[in-house]
PDB file of C-alpha atoms in Angstrom:
ATOM      1  CA  MET X   1       0.000   0.000   0.000  1.00 41.00           C
ATOM      2  CA  LEU X   2       1.233   3.510  -0.798  1.00 48.00           C
ATOM      3  CA  GLN X   3       2.954   5.064   2.194  1.00 49.00           C
ATOM      4  CA  GLY X   4       3.676   8.748   2.706  1.00 57.00           C
ATOM      5  CA  GLY X   5       2.169  11.895   1.210  1.00 84.00           C
ATOM      6  CA  VAL X   6       0.471  12.541  -2.120  1.00 89.00           C
ATOM      7  CA  LEU X   7       0.387  15.986  -3.678  1.00 89.00           C
ATOM      8  CA  ALA X   8      -2.193  16.761  -6.389  1.00 89.00           C
ATOM      9  CA  ILE X   9      -1.765  19.956  -8.414  1.00 89.00           C
ATOM     10  CA  THR X  10      -4.218  21.311 -10.974  1.00 87.00           C
ATOM     11  CA  ASP X  11      -5.032  24.491 -12.875  1.00 83.00           C
ATOM     12  CA  ASN X  12      -8.756  23.885 -12.286  1.00 82.00           C
ATOM     13  CA  VAL X  13     -10.770  25.830  -9.767  1.00 84.00           C
ATOM     14  CA  VAL X  14     -12.085  22.655  -8.145  1.00 86.00           C
ATOM     15  CA  LEU X  15     -10.620  19.136  -8.100  1.00 84.00           C
ATOM     16  CA  SER X  16     -12.590  16.263  -6.569  1.00 85.00           C
ATOM     17  CA  LEU X  17     -10.991  13.693  -4.315  1.00 84.00           C
ATOM     18  CA  ASN X  18     -12.310  10.815  -6.443  1.00 84.00           C
ATOM     19  CA  GLU X  19     -10.581  12.199  -9.520  1.00 84.00           C
ATOM     20  CA  VAL X  20      -7.283  12.350  -7.652  1.00 84.00           C
ATOM     21  CA  LEU X  21      -7.692   8.796  -6.317  1.00 83.00           C
ATOM     22  CA  ASN X  22      -8.459   7.508  -9.822  1.00 81.00           C
ATOM     23  CA  VAL X  23      -5.270   9.027 -11.161  1.00 81.00           C
ATOM     24  CA  VAL X  24      -3.202   7.643  -8.276  1.00 81.00           C
ATOM     25  CA  ARG X  25      -4.783   4.212  -8.800  1.00 80.00           C
ATOM     26  CA  VAL X  26      -3.637   4.262 -12.438  1.00 77.00           C
ATOM     27  CA  VAL X  27      -0.080   5.056 -11.399  1.00 77.00           C
ATOM     28  CA  LYS X  28       0.286   2.657  -8.461  1.00 75.00           C
ATOM     29  CA  ASN X  29      -2.052  -0.163  -9.523  1.00 70.00           C
ATOM     30  CA  GLU X  30      -3.153  -0.713  -5.911  1.00 67.00           C
ATOM     31  CA  ALA X  31      -5.842   0.289  -3.419  1.00 65.00           C
ATOM     32  CA  VAL X  32      -5.652   3.964  -2.514  1.00 67.00           C
ATOM     33  CA  GLU X  33      -8.860   4.540  -0.527  1.00 66.00           C
ATOM     34  CA  GLU X  34      -6.992   5.376   2.671  1.00 72.00           C
ATOM     35  CA  ILE X  35      -4.871   8.075   1.056  1.00 78.00           C
ATOM     36  CA  ASN X  36      -5.459  11.642   2.137  1.00 83.00           C
ATOM     37  CA  PRO X  37      -3.835  13.727  -0.627  1.00 87.00           C
ATOM     38  CA  MET X  38      -2.894  17.389  -0.440  1.00 88.00           C
ATOM     39  CA  ILE X  39      -4.657  19.272  -3.283  1.00 87.00           C
ATOM     40  CA  VAL X  40      -3.476  22.588  -4.723  1.00 88.00           C
ATOM     41  CA  THR X  41      -5.898  24.243  -7.186  1.00 87.00           C
ATOM     42  CA  GLN X  42      -5.406  27.163  -9.572  1.00 84.00           C
ATOM     43  CA  ALA X  43      -1.661  26.508  -9.482  1.00 83.00           C
ATOM     44  CA  SER X  44      -0.910  28.005 -12.919  1.00 77.00           C
ATOM     45  CA  SER X  45       0.453  31.196 -11.314  1.00 77.00           C
ATOM     46  CA  LEU X  46       2.582  29.465  -8.670  1.00 81.00           C
ATOM     47  CA  SER X  47       6.371  29.613  -8.773  1.00 79.00           C
ATOM     48  CA  SER X  48       6.871  27.572  -5.588  1.00 85.00           C
ATOM     49  CA  LEU X  49       4.955  24.950  -3.628  1.00 86.00           C
ATOM     50  CA  PRO X  50       3.944  25.350   0.054  1.00 85.00           C
ATOM     51  CA  VAL X  51       5.380  21.930   0.864  1.00 87.00           C
ATOM     52  CA  ASP X  52       8.525  20.861   2.732  1.00 89.00           C
ATOM     53  CA  SER X  53      11.421  19.423   0.770  1.00 88.00           C
ATOM     54  CA  LEU X  54      11.701  15.649   0.468  1.00 88.00           C
ATOM     55  CA  SER X  55       8.282  15.064   2.053  1.00 88.00           C
ATOM     56  CA  ILE X  56       6.127  13.725  -0.819  1.00 90.00           C
ATOM     57  CA  ASP X  57       6.032  10.223  -2.307  1.00 90.00           C
ATOM     58  CA  LEU X  58       3.849  10.991  -5.339  1.00 90.00           C
ATOM     59  CA  VAL X  59       3.088  14.199  -7.234  1.00 91.00           C
ATOM     60  CA  THR X  60       0.167  14.215  -9.676  1.00 89.00           C
ATOM     61  CA  LEU X  61      -0.294  17.097 -12.078  1.00 88.00           C
ATOM     62  CA  ILE X  62      -3.778  17.254 -13.599  1.00 85.00           C
ATOM     63  CA  SER X  63      -4.072  19.864 -16.303  1.00 82.00           C
ATOM     64  CA  LYS X  64      -6.191  20.820 -19.308  1.00 76.00           C
ATOM     65  CA  SER X  65      -3.709  23.314 -20.760  1.00 73.00           C
ATOM     66  CA  SER X  66      -0.673  22.004 -22.626  1.00 66.00           C
ATOM     67  CA  ASP X  67       1.525  24.930 -21.541  1.00 68.00           C
ATOM     68  CA  PHE X  68       0.637  24.734 -17.849  1.00 68.00           C
ATOM     69  CA  SER X  69       3.546  24.448 -15.373  1.00 62.00           C
ATOM     70  CA  GLY X  70       6.810  26.053 -16.328  1.00 69.00           C
ATOM     71  CA  ASP X  71      10.350  24.892 -15.707  1.00 73.00           C
ATOM     72  CA  LYS X  72      10.412  26.531 -12.287  1.00 80.00           C
ATOM     73  CA  LEU X  73       7.445  24.465 -11.113  1.00 85.00           C
ATOM     74  CA  PHE X  74       9.082  21.278 -12.344  1.00 86.00           C
ATOM     75  CA  GLU X  75      12.069  22.106 -10.169  1.00 88.00           C
ATOM     76  CA  GLU X  76       9.634  22.407  -7.260  1.00 89.00           C
ATOM     77  CA  PHE X  77       8.279  18.925  -8.042  1.00 88.00           C
ATOM     78  CA  SER X  78      11.785  17.541  -7.729  1.00 90.00           C
ATOM     79  CA  ARG X  79      12.386  19.461  -4.512  1.00 90.00           C
ATOM     80  CA  VAL X  80       9.333  18.185  -2.614  1.00 91.00           C
ATOM     81  CA  LEU X  81       9.665  14.565  -3.779  1.00 91.00           C
ATOM     82  CA  LYS X  82      11.565  12.050  -1.713  1.00 90.00           C
ATOM     83  CA  PRO X  83      14.412  10.107  -3.351  1.00 90.00           C
ATOM     84  CA  GLY X  84      12.716   7.421  -5.426  1.00 90.00           C
ATOM     85  CA  GLY X  85       9.417   9.347  -5.476  1.00 91.00           C
ATOM     86  CA  GLU X  86       7.218   9.423  -8.577  1.00 91.00           C
ATOM     87  CA  ILE X  87       5.520  12.090 -10.653  1.00 92.00           C
ATOM     88  CA  PHE X  88       2.509  11.599 -12.921  1.00 90.00           C
ATOM     89  CA  ILE X  89       1.307  14.251 -15.367  1.00 88.00           C
ATOM     90  CA  TYR X  90      -2.298  13.700 -16.427  1.00 84.00           C
ATOM     91  CA  GLN X  91      -3.217  15.698 -19.529  1.00 79.00           C
ATOM     92  CA  THR X  92      -7.017  16.001 -19.828  1.00 72.00           C
ATOM     93  CA  SER X  93      -7.119  17.944 -23.108  1.00 65.00           C
ATOM     94  CA  ASP X  94      -9.147  16.418 -25.943  1.00 57.00           C
ATOM     95  CA  VAL X  95      -6.277  16.540 -28.424  1.00 52.00           C
ATOM     96  CA  ALA X  96      -3.200  14.614 -27.281  1.00 55.00           C
ATOM     97  CA  LYS X  97      -0.612  15.975 -29.640  1.00 66.00           C
ATOM     98  CA  GLU X  98       2.791  14.348 -29.987  1.00 71.00           C
ATOM     99  CA  THR X  99       4.448  17.738 -29.526  1.00 76.00           C
ATOM    100  CA  VAL X 100       2.857  18.015 -26.063  1.00 78.00           C
ATOM    101  CA  LYS X 101       4.170  14.596 -25.077  1.00 81.00           C
ATOM    102  CA  SER X 102       7.663  15.425 -26.295  1.00 84.00           C
ATOM    103  CA  SER X 103       7.657  18.757 -24.448  1.00 84.00           C
ATOM    104  CA  LEU X 104       6.626  17.164 -21.144  1.00 85.00           C
ATOM    105  CA  GLU X 105       9.144  14.338 -21.511  1.00 87.00           C
ATOM    106  CA  ARG X 106      11.903  16.849 -22.197  1.00 88.00           C
ATOM    107  CA  LYS X 107      10.993  18.908 -19.109  1.00 88.00           C
ATOM    108  CA  LEU X 108      11.122  15.808 -16.919  1.00 89.00           C
ATOM    109  CA  LEU X 109      14.504  14.797 -18.314  1.00 89.00           C
ATOM    110  CA  VAL X 110      15.988  18.253 -17.856  1.00 89.00           C
ATOM    111  CA  THR X 111      14.741  18.388 -14.263  1.00 88.00           C
ATOM    112  CA  GLY X 112      16.473  15.083 -13.504  1.00 89.00           C
ATOM    113  CA  PHE X 113      13.682  12.502 -13.592  1.00 92.00           C
ATOM    114  CA  SER X 114      14.289   9.033 -14.975  1.00 91.00           C
ATOM    115  CA  ASP X 115      12.245   6.003 -16.115  1.00 90.00           C
ATOM    116  CA  ILE X 116       9.990   8.321 -18.135  1.00 90.00           C
ATOM    117  CA  GLN X 117       7.169   6.637 -20.028  1.00 87.00           C
ATOM    118  CA  VAL X 118       3.843   7.512 -21.596  1.00 84.00           C
ATOM    119  CA  VAL X 119       0.787   5.888 -19.974  1.00 80.00           C
ATOM    120  CA  GLN X 120      -2.372   5.365 -22.013  1.00 73.00           C
ATOM    121  CA  LYS X 121      -5.113   3.327 -20.349  1.00 63.00           C
ATOM    122  CA  ALA X 122      -8.863   3.073 -20.569  1.00 61.00           C
ATOM    123  CA  GLU X 123      -9.239   4.655 -17.142  1.00 57.00           C
ATOM    124  CA  ILE X 124      -7.923   7.986 -18.386  1.00 57.00           C
ATOM    125  CA  GLN X 125      -9.491   9.824 -21.323  1.00 59.00           C
ATOM    126  CA  SER X 126      -6.337  11.375 -22.765  1.00 67.00           C
ATOM    127  CA  PHE X 127      -2.802  10.374 -21.776  1.00 75.00           C
ATOM    128  CA  GLY X 128      -0.358  10.536 -18.900  1.00 83.00           C
ATOM    129  CA  ILE X 129       3.424  10.701 -18.499  1.00 88.00           C
ATOM    130  CA  LYS X 130       5.135   9.053 -15.563  1.00 90.00           C
ATOM    131  CA  GLY X 131       8.625   9.708 -14.192  1.00 92.00           C
ATOM    132  CA  LYS X 132      10.723   8.810 -11.182  1.00 92.00           C
ATOM    133  CA  LYS X 133      13.143  10.801  -9.062  1.00 92.00           C
ATOM    134  CA  PRO X 134      16.506   9.045  -8.618  1.00 89.00           C
ATOM    135  CA  ALA X 135      16.991   7.272  -5.304  1.00 85.00           C
ATOM    136  CA  TRP X 136      20.283   9.069  -4.634  1.00 76.00           C
ATOM    137  CA  LYS X 137      20.521  12.618  -3.373  1.00 69.00           C
ATOM    138  CA  ILE X 138      22.334  15.421  -5.166  1.00 63.00           C
ATOM    139  CA  GLY X 139      25.890  15.641  -3.837  1.00 67.00           C
ATOM    140  CA  SER X 140      25.990  12.064  -2.564  1.00 67.00           C
ATOM    141  CA  SER X 141      29.066   9.980  -3.260  1.00 72.00           C
ATOM    142  CA  PHE X 142      29.857   6.291  -3.387  1.00 67.00           C
ATOM    143  CA  SER X 143      32.904   4.254  -4.227  1.00 74.00           C
ATOM    144  CA  LEU X 144      33.272   2.273  -7.414  1.00 74.00           C
ATOM    145  CA  LYS X 145      34.647  -1.228  -7.152  1.00 75.00           C
ATOM    146  CA  LYS X 146      37.081  -1.794  -9.970  1.00 74.00           C
ATOM    147  CA  PRO X 147      37.727  -5.369 -11.046  1.00 74.00           C
ATOM    148  CA  VAL X 148      41.191  -6.528 -10.067  1.00 71.00           C
ATOM    149  CA  LYS X 149      43.008  -7.905 -13.045  1.00 73.00           C
ATOM    150  CA  SER X 150      45.635 -10.455 -12.096  1.00 74.00           C
ATOM    151  CA  LEU X 151      48.675 -10.946 -14.286  1.00 74.00           C
ATOM    152  CA  PRO X 152      48.838 -14.255 -16.151  1.00 73.00           C
ATOM    153  CA  LYS X 153      51.076 -16.794 -14.492  1.00 73.00           C
ATOM    154  CA  VAL X 154      53.910 -18.152 -16.599  1.00 70.00           C
ATOM    155  CA  GLN X 155      54.958 -21.652 -15.746  1.00 70.00           C
ATOM    156  CA  ILE X 156      58.416 -22.791 -16.835  1.00 67.00           C
ATOM    157  CA  ALA X 157      59.034 -26.502 -16.869  1.00 66.00           C
ATOM    158  CA  ASP X 158      62.367 -27.785 -15.599  1.00 64.00           C
ATOM    159  CA  ASP X 159      62.943 -29.782 -18.768  1.00 64.00           C
ATOM    160  CA  MET X 160      62.393 -26.765 -21.029  1.00 65.00           C
ATOM    161  CA  ASP X 161      65.372 -26.002 -23.297  1.00 70.00           C
ATOM    162  CA  LEU X 162      66.726 -22.532 -22.610  1.00 74.00           C
ATOM    163  CA  ILE X 163      69.117 -20.688 -24.917  1.00 79.00           C
ATOM    164  CA  ASP X 164      72.371 -19.347 -23.511  1.00 80.00           C
ATOM    165  CA  GLU X 165      72.500 -15.662 -24.432  1.00 82.00           C
ATOM    166  CA  ASP X 166      76.304 -15.674 -24.658  1.00 81.00           C
ATOM    167  CA  SER X 167      76.125 -18.272 -27.406  1.00 82.00           C
ATOM    168  CA  LEU X 168      74.369 -15.745 -29.637  1.00 84.00           C
ATOM    169  CA  LEU X 169      77.456 -13.486 -29.645  1.00 84.00           C
ATOM    170  CA  SER X 170      80.205 -13.931 -32.217  1.00 85.00           C
ATOM    171  CA  GLU X 171      83.938 -13.420 -31.684  1.00 84.00           C
ATOM    172  CA  GLU X 172      83.737 -10.008 -33.319  1.00 85.00           C
ATOM    173  CA  ASP X 173      81.067  -8.929 -30.812  1.00 83.00           C
ATOM    174  CA  LEU X 174      83.327  -9.878 -27.904  1.00 83.00           C
ATOM    175  CA  LYS X 175      86.285  -7.808 -29.108  1.00 84.00           C
ATOM    176  CA  LYS X 176      86.842  -4.540 -27.308  1.00 82.00           C
ATOM    177  CA  PRO X 177      86.973  -1.436 -29.514  1.00 78.00           C
ATOM    178  CA  GLN X 178      90.405   0.087 -29.939  1.00 77.00           C
ATOM    179  CA  LEU X 179      90.500   3.675 -28.772  1.00 69.00           C
ATOM    180  CA  PRO X 180      93.054   6.125 -30.233  1.00 61.00           C
ATOM    181  CA  PRO X 181      95.979   6.916 -27.936  1.00 59.00           C
ATOM    182  CA  VAL X 182      95.531   9.963 -25.780  1.00 55.00           C
ATOM    183  CA  GLY X 183      98.717  11.604 -27.011  1.00 52.00           C
ATOM    184  CA  ASP X 184      97.826  11.352 -30.726  1.00 51.00           C
ATOM    185  CA  CYS X 185      97.901  14.548 -32.756  1.00 56.00           C
ATOM    186  CA  GLU X 186      94.358  14.068 -34.039  1.00 52.00           C
ATOM    187  CA  VAL X 187      92.902  14.353 -30.507  1.00 47.00           C
ATOM    188  CA  GLY X 188      95.277  16.953 -29.141  1.00 46.00           C
ATOM    189  CA  SER X 189      94.209  20.545 -28.506  1.00 47.00           C
ATOM    190  CA  THR X 190      97.240  22.108 -30.226  1.00 51.00           C
ATOM    191  CA  ARG X 191      98.154  22.200 -33.882  1.00 62.00           C
ATOM    192  CA  LYS X 192     101.785  21.188 -33.341  1.00 69.00           C
ATOM    193  CA  ALA X 193     103.057  17.643 -33.291  1.00 71.00           C
ATOM    194  CA  CYS X 194     102.929  15.898 -29.949  1.00 72.00           C
ATOM    195  CA  LYS X 195     105.494  13.619 -28.411  1.00 74.00           C
ATOM    196  CA  ASN X 196     105.787  10.210 -30.080  1.00 75.00           C
ATOM    197  CA  CYS X 197     103.956  11.596 -33.142  1.00 76.00           C
ATOM    198  CA  THR X 198     102.828   8.889 -35.575  1.00 73.00           C
ATOM    199  CA  CYS X 199     100.627  10.876 -37.948  1.00 72.00           C
ATOM    200  CA  GLY X 200     103.422  12.561 -39.924  1.00 72.00           C
ATOM    201  CA  ARG X 201     102.975  16.053 -38.514  1.00 73.00           C
ATOM    202  CA  ALA X 202     106.411  15.996 -36.870  1.00 76.00           C
ATOM    203  CA  GLU X 203     108.095  15.299 -40.202  1.00 78.00           C
ATOM    204  CA  GLU X 204     106.223  18.156 -41.856  1.00 72.00           C
ATOM    205  CA  GLU X 205     107.283  20.539 -39.107  1.00 72.00           C
ATOM    206  CA  GLU X 206     110.875  19.488 -39.657  1.00 74.00           C
ATOM    207  CA  LYS X 207     110.533  20.347 -43.359  1.00 68.00           C
ATOM    208  CA  VAL X 208     109.279  23.787 -42.449  1.00 62.00           C
ATOM    209  CA  GLN X 209     112.220  24.311 -40.161  1.00 66.00           C
ATOM    210  CA  LYS X 210     114.609  23.225 -42.909  1.00 59.00           C
ATOM    211  CA  LEU X 211     113.155  25.932 -45.135  1.00 54.00           C
ATOM    212  CA  GLY X 212     114.639  28.383 -42.672  1.00 49.00           C
ATOM    213  CA  VAL X 213     111.425  29.887 -41.445  1.00 45.00           C
ATOM    214  CA  THR X 214     112.225  33.166 -39.770  1.00 46.00           C
ATOM    215  CA  MET X 215     110.352  36.331 -39.036  1.00 41.00           C
ATOM    216  CA  ASP X 216     110.145  36.847 -42.806  1.00 49.00           C
ATOM    217  CA  LEU X 217     109.160  34.192 -45.362  1.00 56.00           C
ATOM    218  CA  GLU X 218     110.285  35.343 -48.814  1.00 58.00           C
ATOM    219  CA  ASN X 219     108.404  34.473 -52.016  1.00 59.00           C
ATOM    220  CA  PRO X 220     106.338  31.440 -50.883  1.00 63.00           C
ATOM    221  CA  LYS X 221     105.456  29.011 -53.661  1.00 64.00           C
ATOM    222  CA  SER X 222     102.676  26.427 -53.857  1.00 66.00           C
ATOM    223  CA  ALA X 223     102.298  23.282 -55.913  1.00 67.00           C
ATOM    224  CA  CYS X 224      98.510  23.089 -55.538  1.00 74.00           C
ATOM    225  CA  GLY X 225      97.750  26.816 -55.353  1.00 74.00           C
ATOM    226  CA  ASN X 226      95.849  26.544 -52.058  1.00 77.00           C
ATOM    227  CA  CYS X 227      98.674  27.115 -49.608  1.00 78.00           C
ATOM    228  CA  GLY X 228      97.961  30.832 -49.284  1.00 80.00           C
ATOM    229  CA  LEU X 229      94.257  30.311 -48.486  1.00 83.00           C
ATOM    230  CA  GLY X 230      94.850  28.962 -44.988  1.00 83.00           C
ATOM    231  CA  ASP X 231      94.866  25.604 -43.210  1.00 84.00           C
ATOM    232  CA  ALA X 232      91.288  24.843 -44.206  1.00 85.00           C
ATOM    233  CA  PHE X 233      92.337  24.560 -47.850  1.00 84.00           C
ATOM    234  CA  ARG X 234      95.888  23.177 -47.459  1.00 81.00           C
ATOM    235  CA  CYS X 235      96.931  19.579 -48.039  1.00 80.00           C
ATOM    236  CA  GLY X 236      97.819  17.267 -45.200  1.00 76.00           C
ATOM    237  CA  THR X 237     101.565  17.485 -46.139  1.00 76.00           C
ATOM    238  CA  CYS X 238     101.576  21.241 -46.859  1.00 79.00           C
ATOM    239  CA  PRO X 239     104.841  22.844 -45.561  1.00 74.00           C
ATOM    240  CA  TYR X 240     102.903  26.059 -44.825  1.00 77.00           C
ATOM    241  CA  LYS X 241     100.440  24.356 -42.496  1.00 77.00           C
ATOM    242  CA  GLY X 242      99.976  26.442 -39.386  1.00 76.00           C
ATOM    243  CA  LEU X 243     100.916  29.687 -41.099  1.00 78.00           C
ATOM    244  CA  PRO X 244      98.409  32.495 -41.560  1.00 79.00           C
ATOM    245  CA  PRO X 245      96.817  33.022 -45.026  1.00 82.00           C
ATOM    246  CA  PHE X 246      99.013  34.893 -47.516  1.00 78.00           C
ATOM    247  CA  LYS X 247      99.190  35.822 -51.176  1.00 77.00           C
ATOM    248  CA  LEU X 248     101.603  33.858 -53.322  1.00 71.00           C
ATOM    249  CA  GLY X 249     104.676  35.845 -54.296  1.00 70.00           C
ATOM    250  CA  GLN X 250     104.358  38.272 -51.435  1.00 69.00           C
ATOM    251  CA  LYS X 251     106.326  38.456 -48.252  1.00 70.00           C
ATOM    252  CA  VAL X 252     104.799  36.611 -45.289  1.00 67.00           C
ATOM    253  CA  THR X 253     105.334  38.152 -41.875  1.00 68.00           C
ATOM    254  CA  LEU X 254     104.996  36.036 -38.747  1.00 64.00           C
ATOM    255  CA  SER X 255     104.102  37.472 -35.381  1.00 64.00           C
ATOM    256  CA  ASN X 256     106.362  36.948 -32.381  1.00 63.00           C
ATOM    257  CA  ASN X 257     103.825  34.817 -30.496  1.00 63.00           C
ATOM    258  CA  PHE X 258     103.567  32.457 -33.461  1.00 60.00           C
ATOM    259  CA  LEU X 259     107.241  31.490 -33.081  1.00 58.00           C
ATOM    260  CA  ALA X 260     107.003  31.129 -29.298  1.00 61.00           C
ATOM    261  CA  ALA X 261     107.097  27.540 -28.085  1.00 62.00           C
ATOM    262  CA  ASP X 262     103.946  26.054 -26.555  1.00 62.00           C
ATOM    263  CA  ILE X 263     104.185  25.245 -22.867  1.00 57.00           C
TER     264      ILE X 263
END
């Protein structure tokens, strides 16, 4: 049997108790003779309901006009209903247009009602739309239980043949790379030959010294024509390597710090 309060709202001037009980009987499909509903008439101008929040189990809206009850009044329906409470809109107009049904369904959805369905029975002349307020309250929280996924177990048999990783390496892979000696001219920071020079730079420096390089280098000559352009263009065995750029046939002057020995 229906427990709790029932609120009946209408835009009519008068609404009989029997009419309200008939509508409630259609919604609940049970005996409702002992129900004492609260009836609010001429409610088309209301913006709020004189009812406490979360105190009503069922709200019935009985209306002839298709545009009765605005969005604000629908919010009031949700406010006064208990969690899990129901609402039933009974449209008594002669023409039950599909646009009216869609409009009422949309208002219920926007307000937050669920389980919305159209009710058409012989007991009611036109049609009705039923909805339900969710059982949870706004702002309530609950934890979600996530399924625990266990990793697949890998079983290795004792008699399984395993490959030795070292056997996949060849003799070339096991050889250590040969690094150039630290004192080599190619890795040194200076341009002059280092001790124990093996790249040939020491021999080239000796050739330059044999030319009698002094503060003045008279009439330099080049076999390739690039000696005067600088070290970037000179050959690896160029006797002028290390000297500043010069023009062939002209006198080359060396600065004092160029002839100073590196420490």
